[in-house]
mmCIF file of N, CA, C and O in Angstrom:
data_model
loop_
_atom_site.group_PDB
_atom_site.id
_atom_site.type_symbol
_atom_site.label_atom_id
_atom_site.label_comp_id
_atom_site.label_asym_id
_atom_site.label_seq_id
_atom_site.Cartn_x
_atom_site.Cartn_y
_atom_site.Cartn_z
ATOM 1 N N UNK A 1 17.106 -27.936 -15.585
ATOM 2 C CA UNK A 1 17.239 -26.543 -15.974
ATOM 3 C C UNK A 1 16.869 -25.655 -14.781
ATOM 4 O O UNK A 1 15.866 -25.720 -14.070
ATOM 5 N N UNK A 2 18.005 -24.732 -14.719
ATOM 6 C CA UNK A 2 17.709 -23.952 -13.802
ATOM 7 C C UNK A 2 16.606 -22.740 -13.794
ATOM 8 O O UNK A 2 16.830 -21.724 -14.452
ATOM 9 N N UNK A 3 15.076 -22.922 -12.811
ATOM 10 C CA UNK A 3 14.497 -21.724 -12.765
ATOM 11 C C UNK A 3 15.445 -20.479 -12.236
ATOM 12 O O UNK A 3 16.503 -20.391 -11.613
ATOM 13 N N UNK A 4 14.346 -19.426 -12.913
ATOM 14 C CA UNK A 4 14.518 -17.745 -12.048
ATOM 15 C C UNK A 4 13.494 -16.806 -13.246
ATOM 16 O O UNK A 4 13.194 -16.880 -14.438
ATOM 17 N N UNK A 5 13.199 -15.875 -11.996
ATOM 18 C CA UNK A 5 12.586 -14.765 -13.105
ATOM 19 C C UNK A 5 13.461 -13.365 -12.101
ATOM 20 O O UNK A 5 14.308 -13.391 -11.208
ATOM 21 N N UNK A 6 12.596 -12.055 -12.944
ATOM 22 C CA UNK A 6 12.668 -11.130 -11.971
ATOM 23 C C UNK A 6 12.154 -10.052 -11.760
ATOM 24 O O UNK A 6 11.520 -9.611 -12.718
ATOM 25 N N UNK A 7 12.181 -9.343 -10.724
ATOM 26 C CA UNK A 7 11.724 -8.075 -10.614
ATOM 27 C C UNK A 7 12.319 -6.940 -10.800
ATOM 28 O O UNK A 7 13.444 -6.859 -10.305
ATOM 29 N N UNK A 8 11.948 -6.094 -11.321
ATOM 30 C CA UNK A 8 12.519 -4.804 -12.133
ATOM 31 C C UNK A 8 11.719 -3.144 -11.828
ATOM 32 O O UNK A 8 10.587 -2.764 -11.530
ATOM 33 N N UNK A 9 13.038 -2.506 -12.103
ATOM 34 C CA UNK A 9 12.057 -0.959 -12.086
ATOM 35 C C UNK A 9 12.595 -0.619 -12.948
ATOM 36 O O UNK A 9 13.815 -0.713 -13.086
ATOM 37 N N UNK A 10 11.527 0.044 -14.044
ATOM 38 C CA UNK A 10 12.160 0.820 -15.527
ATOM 39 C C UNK A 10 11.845 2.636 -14.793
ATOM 40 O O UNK A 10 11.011 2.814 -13.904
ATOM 41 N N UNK A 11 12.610 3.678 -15.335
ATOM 42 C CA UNK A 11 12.641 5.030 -15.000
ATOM 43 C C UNK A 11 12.778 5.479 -16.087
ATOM 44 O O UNK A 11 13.524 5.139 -17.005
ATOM 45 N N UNK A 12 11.532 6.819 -15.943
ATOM 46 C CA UNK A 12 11.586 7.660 -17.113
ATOM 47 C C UNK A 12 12.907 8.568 -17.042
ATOM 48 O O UNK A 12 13.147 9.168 -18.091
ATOM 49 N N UNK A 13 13.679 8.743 -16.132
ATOM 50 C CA UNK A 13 14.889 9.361 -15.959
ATOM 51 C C UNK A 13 15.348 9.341 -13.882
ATOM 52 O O UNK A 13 15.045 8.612 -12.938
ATOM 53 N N UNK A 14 16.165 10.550 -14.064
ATOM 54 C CA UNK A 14 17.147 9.951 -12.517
ATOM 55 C C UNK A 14 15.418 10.781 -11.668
ATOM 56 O O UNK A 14 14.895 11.852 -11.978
ATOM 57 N N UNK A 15 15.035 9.934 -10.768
ATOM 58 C CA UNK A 15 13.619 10.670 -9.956
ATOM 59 C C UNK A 15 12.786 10.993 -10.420
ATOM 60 O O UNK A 15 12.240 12.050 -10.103
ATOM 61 N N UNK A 16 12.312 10.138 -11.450
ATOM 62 C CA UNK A 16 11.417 10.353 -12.623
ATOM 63 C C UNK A 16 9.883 9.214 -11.989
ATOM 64 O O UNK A 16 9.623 8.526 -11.002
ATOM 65 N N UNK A 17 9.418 9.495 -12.908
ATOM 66 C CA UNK A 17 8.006 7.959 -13.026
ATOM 67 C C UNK A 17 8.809 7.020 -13.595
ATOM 68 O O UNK A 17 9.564 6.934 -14.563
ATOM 69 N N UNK A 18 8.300 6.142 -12.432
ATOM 70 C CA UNK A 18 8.645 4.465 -12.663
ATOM 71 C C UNK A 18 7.861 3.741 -12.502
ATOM 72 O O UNK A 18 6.790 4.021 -11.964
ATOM 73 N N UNK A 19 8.299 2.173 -13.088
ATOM 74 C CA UNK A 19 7.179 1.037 -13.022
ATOM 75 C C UNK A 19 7.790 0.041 -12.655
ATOM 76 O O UNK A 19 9.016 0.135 -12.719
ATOM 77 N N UNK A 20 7.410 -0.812 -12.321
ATOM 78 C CA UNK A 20 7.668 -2.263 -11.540
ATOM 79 C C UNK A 20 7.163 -3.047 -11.892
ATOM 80 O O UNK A 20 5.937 -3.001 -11.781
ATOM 81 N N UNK A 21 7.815 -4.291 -12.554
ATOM 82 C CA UNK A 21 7.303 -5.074 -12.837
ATOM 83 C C UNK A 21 8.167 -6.592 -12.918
ATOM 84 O O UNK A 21 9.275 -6.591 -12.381
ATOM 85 N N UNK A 22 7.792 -7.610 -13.434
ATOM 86 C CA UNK A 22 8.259 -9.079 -13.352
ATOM 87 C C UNK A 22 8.410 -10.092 -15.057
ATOM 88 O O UNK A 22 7.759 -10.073 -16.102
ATOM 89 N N UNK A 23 9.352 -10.706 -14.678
ATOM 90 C CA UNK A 23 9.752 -11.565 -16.160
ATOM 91 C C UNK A 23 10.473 -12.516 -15.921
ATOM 92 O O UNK A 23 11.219 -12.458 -14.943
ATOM 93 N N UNK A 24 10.452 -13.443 -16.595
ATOM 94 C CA UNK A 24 11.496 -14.594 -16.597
ATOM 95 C C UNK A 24 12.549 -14.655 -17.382
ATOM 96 O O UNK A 24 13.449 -15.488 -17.490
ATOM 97 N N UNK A 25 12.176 -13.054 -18.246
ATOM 98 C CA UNK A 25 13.716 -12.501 -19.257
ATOM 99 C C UNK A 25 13.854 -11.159 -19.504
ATOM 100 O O UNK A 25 13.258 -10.409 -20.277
ATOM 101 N N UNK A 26 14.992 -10.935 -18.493
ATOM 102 C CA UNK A 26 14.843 -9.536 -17.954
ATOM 103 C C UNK A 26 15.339 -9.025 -19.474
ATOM 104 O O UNK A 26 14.493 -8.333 -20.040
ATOM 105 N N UNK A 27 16.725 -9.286 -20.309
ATOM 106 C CA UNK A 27 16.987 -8.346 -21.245
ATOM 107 C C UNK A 27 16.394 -8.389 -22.463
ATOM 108 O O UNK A 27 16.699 -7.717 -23.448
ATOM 109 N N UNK A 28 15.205 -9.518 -22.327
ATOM 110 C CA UNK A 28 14.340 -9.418 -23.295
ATOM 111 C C UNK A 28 13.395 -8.222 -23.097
ATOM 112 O O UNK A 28 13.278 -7.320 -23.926
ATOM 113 N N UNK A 29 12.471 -8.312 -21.478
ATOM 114 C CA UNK A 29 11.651 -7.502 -21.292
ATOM 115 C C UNK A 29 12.363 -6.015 -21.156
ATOM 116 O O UNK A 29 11.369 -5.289 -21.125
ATOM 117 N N UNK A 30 13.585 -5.091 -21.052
ATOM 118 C CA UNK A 30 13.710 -4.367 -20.613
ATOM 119 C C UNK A 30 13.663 -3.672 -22.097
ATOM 120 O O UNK A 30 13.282 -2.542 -22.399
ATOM 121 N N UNK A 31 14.261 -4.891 -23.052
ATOM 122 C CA UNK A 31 14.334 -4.314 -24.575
ATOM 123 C C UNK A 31 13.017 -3.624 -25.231
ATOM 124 O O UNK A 31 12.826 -2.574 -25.844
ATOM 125 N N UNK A 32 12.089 -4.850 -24.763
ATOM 126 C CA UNK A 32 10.627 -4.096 -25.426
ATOM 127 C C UNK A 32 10.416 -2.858 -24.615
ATOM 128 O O UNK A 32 10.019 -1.854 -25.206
ATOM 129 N N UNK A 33 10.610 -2.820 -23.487
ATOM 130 C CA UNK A 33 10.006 -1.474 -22.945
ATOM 131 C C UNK A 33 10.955 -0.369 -23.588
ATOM 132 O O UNK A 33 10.499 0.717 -23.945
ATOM 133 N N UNK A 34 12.634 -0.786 -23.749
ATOM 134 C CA UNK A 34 13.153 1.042 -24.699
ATOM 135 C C UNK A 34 12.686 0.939 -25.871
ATOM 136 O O UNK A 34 12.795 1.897 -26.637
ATOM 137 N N UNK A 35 12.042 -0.281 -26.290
ATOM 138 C CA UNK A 35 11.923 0.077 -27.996
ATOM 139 C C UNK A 35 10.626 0.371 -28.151
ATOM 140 O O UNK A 35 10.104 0.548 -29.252
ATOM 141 N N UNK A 36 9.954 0.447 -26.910
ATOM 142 C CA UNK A 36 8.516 0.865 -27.082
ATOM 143 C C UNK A 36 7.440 -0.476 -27.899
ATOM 144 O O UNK A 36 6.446 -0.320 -28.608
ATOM 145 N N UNK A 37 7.904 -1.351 -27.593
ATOM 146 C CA UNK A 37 7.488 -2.773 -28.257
ATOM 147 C C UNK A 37 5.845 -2.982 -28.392
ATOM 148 O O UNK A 37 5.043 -3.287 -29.274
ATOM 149 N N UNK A 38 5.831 -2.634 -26.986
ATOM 150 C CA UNK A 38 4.376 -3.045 -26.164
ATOM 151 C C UNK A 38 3.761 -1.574 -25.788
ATOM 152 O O UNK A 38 4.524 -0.691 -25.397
ATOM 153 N N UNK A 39 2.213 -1.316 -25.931
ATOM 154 C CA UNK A 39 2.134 -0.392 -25.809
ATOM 155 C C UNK A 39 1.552 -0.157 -24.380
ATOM 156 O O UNK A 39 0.909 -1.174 -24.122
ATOM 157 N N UNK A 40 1.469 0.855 -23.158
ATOM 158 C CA UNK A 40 1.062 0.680 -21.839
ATOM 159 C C UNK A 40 1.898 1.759 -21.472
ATOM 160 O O UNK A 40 2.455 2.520 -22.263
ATOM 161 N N UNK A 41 1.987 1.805 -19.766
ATOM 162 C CA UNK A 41 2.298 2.633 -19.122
ATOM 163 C C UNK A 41 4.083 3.317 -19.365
ATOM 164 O O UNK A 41 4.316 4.512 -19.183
ATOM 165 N N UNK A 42 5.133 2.353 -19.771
ATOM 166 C CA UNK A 42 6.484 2.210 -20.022
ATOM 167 C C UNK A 42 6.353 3.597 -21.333
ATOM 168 O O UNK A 42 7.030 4.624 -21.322
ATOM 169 N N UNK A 43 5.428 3.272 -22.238
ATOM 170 C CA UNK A 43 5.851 3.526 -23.364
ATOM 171 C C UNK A 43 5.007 4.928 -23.434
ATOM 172 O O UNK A 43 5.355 5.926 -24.066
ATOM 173 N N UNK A 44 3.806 4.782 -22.636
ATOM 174 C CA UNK A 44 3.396 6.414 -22.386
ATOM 175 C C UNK A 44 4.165 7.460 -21.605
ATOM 176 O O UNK A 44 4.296 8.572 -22.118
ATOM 177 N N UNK A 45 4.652 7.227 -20.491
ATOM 178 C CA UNK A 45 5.654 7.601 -19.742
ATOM 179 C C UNK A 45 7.105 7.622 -20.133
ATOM 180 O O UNK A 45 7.863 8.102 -19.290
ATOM 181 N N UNK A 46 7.559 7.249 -21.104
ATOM 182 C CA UNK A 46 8.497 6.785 -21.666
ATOM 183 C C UNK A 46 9.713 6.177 -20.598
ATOM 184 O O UNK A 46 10.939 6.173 -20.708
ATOM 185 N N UNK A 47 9.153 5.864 -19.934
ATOM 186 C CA UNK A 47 10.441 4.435 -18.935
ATOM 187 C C UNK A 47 11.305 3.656 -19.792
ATOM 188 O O UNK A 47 10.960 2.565 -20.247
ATOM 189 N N UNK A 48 12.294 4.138 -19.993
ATOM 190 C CA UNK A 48 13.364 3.190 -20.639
ATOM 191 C C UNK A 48 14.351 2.980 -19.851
ATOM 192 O O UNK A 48 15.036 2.057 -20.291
ATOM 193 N N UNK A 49 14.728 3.384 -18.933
ATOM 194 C CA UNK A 49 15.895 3.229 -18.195
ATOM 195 C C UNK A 49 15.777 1.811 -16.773
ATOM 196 O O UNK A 49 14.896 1.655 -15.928
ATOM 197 N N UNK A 50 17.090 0.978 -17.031
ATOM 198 C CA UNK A 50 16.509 0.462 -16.257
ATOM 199 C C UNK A 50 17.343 0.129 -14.839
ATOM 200 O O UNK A 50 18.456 -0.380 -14.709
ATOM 201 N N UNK A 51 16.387 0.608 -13.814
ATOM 202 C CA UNK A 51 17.207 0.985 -12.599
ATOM 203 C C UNK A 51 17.334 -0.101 -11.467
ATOM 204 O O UNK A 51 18.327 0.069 -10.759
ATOM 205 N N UNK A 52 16.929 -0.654 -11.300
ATOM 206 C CA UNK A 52 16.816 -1.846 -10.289
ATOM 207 C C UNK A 52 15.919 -2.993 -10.770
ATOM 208 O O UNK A 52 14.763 -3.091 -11.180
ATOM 209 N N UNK A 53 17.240 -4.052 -10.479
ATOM 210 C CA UNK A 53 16.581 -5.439 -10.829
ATOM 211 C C UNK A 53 16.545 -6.457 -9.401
ATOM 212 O O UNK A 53 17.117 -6.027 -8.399
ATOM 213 N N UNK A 54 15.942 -7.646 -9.353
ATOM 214 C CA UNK A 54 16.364 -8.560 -8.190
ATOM 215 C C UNK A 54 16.136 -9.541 -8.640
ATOM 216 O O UNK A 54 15.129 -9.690 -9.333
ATOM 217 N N UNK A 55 17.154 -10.710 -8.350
ATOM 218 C CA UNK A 55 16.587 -11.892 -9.372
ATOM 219 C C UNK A 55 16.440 -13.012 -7.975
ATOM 220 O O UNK A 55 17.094 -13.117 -6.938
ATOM 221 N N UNK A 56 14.992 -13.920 -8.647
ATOM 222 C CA UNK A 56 14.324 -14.877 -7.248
ATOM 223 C C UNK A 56 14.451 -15.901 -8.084
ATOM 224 O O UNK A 56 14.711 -15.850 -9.286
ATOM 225 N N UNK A 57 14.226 -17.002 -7.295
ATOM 226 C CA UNK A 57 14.498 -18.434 -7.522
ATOM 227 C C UNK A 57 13.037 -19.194 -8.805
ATOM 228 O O UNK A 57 13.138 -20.261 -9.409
ATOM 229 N N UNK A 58 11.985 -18.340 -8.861
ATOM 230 C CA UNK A 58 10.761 -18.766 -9.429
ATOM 231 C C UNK A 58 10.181 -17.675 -9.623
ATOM 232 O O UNK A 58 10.515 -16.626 -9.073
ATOM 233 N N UNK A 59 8.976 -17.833 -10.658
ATOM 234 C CA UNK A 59 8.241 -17.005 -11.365
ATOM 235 C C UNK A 59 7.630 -16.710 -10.651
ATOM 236 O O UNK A 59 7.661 -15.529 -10.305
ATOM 237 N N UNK A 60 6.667 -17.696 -9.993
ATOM 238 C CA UNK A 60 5.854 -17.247 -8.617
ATOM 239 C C UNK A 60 6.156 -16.347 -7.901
ATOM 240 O O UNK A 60 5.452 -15.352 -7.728
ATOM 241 N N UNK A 61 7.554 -16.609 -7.227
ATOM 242 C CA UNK A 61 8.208 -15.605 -6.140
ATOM 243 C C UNK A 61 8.687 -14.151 -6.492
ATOM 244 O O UNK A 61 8.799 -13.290 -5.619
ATOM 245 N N UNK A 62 8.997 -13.897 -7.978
ATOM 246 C CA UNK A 62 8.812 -13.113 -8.706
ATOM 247 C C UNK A 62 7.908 -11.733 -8.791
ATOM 248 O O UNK A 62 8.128 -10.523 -8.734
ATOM 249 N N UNK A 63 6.640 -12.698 -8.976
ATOM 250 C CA UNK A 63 5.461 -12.033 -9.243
ATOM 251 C C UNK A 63 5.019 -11.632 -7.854
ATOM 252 O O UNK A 63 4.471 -10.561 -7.595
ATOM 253 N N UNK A 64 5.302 -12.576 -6.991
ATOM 254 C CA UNK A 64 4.966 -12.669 -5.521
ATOM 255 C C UNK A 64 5.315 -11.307 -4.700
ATOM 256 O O UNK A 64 4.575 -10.660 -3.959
ATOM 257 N N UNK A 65 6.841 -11.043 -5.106
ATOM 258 C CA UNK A 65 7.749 -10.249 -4.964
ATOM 259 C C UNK A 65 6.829 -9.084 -5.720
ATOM 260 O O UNK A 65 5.970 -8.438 -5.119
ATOM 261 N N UNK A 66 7.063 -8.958 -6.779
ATOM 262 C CA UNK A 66 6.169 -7.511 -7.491
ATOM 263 C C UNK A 66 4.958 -7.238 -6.952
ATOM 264 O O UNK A 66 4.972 -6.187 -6.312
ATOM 265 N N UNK A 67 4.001 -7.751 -6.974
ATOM 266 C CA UNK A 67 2.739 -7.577 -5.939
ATOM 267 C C UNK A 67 2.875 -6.435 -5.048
ATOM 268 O O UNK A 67 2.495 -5.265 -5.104
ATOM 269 N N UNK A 68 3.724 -7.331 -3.964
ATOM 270 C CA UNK A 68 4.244 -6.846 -2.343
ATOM 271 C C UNK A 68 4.219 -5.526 -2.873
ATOM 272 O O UNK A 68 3.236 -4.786 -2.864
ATOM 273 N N UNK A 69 6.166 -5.069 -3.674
ATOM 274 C CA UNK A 69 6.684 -4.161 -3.699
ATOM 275 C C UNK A 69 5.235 -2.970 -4.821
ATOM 276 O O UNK A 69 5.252 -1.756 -5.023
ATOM 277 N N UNK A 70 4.485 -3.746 -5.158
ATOM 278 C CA UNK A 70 3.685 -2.330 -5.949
ATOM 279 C C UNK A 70 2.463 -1.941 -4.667
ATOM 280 O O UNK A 70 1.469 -1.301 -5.012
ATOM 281 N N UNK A 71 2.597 -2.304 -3.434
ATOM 282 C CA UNK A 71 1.469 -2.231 -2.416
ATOM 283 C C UNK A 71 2.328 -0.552 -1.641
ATOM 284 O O UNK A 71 1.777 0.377 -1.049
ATOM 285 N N UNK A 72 3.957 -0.776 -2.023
ATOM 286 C CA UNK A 72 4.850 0.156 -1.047
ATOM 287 C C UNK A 72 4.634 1.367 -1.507
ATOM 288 O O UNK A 72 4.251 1.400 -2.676
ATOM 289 N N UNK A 73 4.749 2.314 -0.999
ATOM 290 C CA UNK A 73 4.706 4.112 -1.027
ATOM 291 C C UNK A 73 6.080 4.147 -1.899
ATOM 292 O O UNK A 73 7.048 3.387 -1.943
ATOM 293 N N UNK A 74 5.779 5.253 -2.519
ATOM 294 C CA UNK A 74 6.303 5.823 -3.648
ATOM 295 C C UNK A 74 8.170 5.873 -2.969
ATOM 296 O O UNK A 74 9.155 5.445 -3.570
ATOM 297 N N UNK A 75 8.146 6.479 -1.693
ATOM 298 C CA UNK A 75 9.542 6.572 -1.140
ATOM 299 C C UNK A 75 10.169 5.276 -1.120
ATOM 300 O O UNK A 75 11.222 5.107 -1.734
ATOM 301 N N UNK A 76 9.595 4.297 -0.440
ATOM 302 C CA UNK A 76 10.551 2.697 -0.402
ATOM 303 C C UNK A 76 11.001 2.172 -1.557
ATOM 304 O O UNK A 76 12.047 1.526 -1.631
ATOM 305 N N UNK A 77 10.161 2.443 -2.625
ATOM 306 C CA UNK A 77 10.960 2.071 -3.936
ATOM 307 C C UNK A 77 12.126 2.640 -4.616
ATOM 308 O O UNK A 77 12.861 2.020 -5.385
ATOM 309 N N UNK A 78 12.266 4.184 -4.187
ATOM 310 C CA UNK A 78 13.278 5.395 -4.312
ATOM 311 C C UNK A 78 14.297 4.455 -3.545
ATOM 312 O O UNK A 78 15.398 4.087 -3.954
ATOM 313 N N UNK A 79 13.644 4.130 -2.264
ATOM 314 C CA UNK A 79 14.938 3.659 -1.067
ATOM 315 C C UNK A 79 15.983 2.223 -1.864
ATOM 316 O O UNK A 79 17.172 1.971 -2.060
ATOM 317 N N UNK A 80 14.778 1.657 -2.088
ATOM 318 C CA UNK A 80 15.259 0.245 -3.022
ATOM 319 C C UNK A 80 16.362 0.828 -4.098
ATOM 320 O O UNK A 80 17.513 0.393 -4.072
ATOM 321 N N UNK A 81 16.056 1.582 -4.809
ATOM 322 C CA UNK A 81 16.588 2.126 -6.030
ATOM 323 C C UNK A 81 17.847 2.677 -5.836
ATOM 324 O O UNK A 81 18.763 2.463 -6.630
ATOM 325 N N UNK A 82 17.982 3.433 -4.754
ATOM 326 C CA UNK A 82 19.104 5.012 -4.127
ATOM 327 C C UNK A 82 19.815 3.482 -3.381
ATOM 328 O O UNK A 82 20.990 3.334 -3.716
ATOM 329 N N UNK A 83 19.421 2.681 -2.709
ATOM 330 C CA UNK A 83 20.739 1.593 -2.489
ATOM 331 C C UNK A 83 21.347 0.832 -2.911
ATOM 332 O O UNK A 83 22.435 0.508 -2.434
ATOM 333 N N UNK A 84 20.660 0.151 -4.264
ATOM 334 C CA UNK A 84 21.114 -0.506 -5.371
ATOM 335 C C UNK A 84 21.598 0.653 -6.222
ATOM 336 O O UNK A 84 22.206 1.103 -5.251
ATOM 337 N N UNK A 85 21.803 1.326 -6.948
ATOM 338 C CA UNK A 85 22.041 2.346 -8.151
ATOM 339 C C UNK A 85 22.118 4.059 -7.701
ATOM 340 O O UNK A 85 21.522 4.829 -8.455
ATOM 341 N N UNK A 86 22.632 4.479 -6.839
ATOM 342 C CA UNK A 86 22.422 5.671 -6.644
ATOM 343 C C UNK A 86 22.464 6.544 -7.666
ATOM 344 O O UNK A 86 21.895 7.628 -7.533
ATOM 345 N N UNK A 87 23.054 6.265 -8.701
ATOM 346 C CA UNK A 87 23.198 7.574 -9.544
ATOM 347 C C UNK A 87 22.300 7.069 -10.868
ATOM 348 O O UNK A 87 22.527 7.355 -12.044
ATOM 349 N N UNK A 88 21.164 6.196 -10.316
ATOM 350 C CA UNK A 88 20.118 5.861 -11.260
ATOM 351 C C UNK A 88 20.863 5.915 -12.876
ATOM 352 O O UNK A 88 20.509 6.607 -13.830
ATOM 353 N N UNK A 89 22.242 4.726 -12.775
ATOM 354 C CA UNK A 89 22.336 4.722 -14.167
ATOM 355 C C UNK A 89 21.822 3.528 -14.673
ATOM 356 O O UNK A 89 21.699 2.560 -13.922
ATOM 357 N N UNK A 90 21.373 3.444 -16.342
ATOM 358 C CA UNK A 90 21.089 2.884 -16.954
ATOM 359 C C UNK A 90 21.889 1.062 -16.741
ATOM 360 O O UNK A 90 22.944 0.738 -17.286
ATOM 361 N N UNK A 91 21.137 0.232 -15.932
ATOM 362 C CA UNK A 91 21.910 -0.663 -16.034
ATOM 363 C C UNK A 91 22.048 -2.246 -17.116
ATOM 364 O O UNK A 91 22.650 -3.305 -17.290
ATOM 365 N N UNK A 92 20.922 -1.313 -17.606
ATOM 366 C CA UNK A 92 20.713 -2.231 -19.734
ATOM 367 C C UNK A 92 22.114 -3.272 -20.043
ATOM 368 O O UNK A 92 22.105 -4.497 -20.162
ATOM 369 N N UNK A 93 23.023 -2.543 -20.106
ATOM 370 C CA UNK A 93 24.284 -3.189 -20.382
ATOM 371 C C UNK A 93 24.944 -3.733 -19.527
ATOM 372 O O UNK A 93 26.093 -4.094 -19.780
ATOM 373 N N UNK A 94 24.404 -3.915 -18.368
ATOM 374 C CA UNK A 94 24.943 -4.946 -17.419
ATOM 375 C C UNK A 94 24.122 -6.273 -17.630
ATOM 376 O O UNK A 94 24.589 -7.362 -17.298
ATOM 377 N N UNK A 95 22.969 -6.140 -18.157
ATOM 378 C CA UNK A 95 22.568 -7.905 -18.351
ATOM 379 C C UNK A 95 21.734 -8.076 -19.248
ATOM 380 O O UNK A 95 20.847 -8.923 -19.153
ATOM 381 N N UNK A 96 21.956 -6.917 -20.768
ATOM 382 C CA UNK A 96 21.797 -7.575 -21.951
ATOM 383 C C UNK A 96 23.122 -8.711 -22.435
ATOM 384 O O UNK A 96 24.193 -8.530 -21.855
ATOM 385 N N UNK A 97 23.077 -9.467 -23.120
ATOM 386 C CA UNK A 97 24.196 -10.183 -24.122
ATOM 387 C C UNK A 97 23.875 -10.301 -25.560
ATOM 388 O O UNK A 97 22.981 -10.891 -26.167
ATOM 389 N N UNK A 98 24.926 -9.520 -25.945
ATOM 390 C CA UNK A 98 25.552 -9.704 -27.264
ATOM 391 C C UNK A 98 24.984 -10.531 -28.207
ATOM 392 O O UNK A 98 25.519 -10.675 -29.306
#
């Protein structure tokens, strides 16, 4: 069976507060954060949108990966975001399934 997890940024809207974080099931985890599942920073802020993903070979590298990227200034993650998704749309329906 093939590993992977990943790293993610949920947005309260386009240049809004965001969060970063890691899973080994992204359209599981992106679900609890719009449905407000779990209660924490997503659901106070209301981050539902979800703007940038990256998918790594392991959970480790994952988490490894999230770490790093939550050490970066507020701009490099914009940068991450504005080159993957510029028009910060909702990309939920690109890798929920049916």
């Amino acid at each position: 069976m093939e590993e992977h997890a990943f790293v993610y940024i949920m947005a309260s809207g386009f240049n809004g507060t965001i969060y970063l974080g890691s899973t080994v099931s992204l359209a599981k985890r992106v679900w609890e954060h719009r449905n407000g599942v779990v209660a924490g920073f997503t659901k106070k802020y209301d981050c539902k949108l979800l703007v940038w993903y990256e998918l790594l070979g392991s959970w480790e590298a994952a988490r490894q990966r999230e770490l790093h990227m939550k050490e970066w200034k507020r701009d490099w993650k914009l940068r991450e975001i504005n080159g993957f998704n510029p028009a910060w749309d909702d990309l939920y329906d690109r890798i929920a399934r049916p």
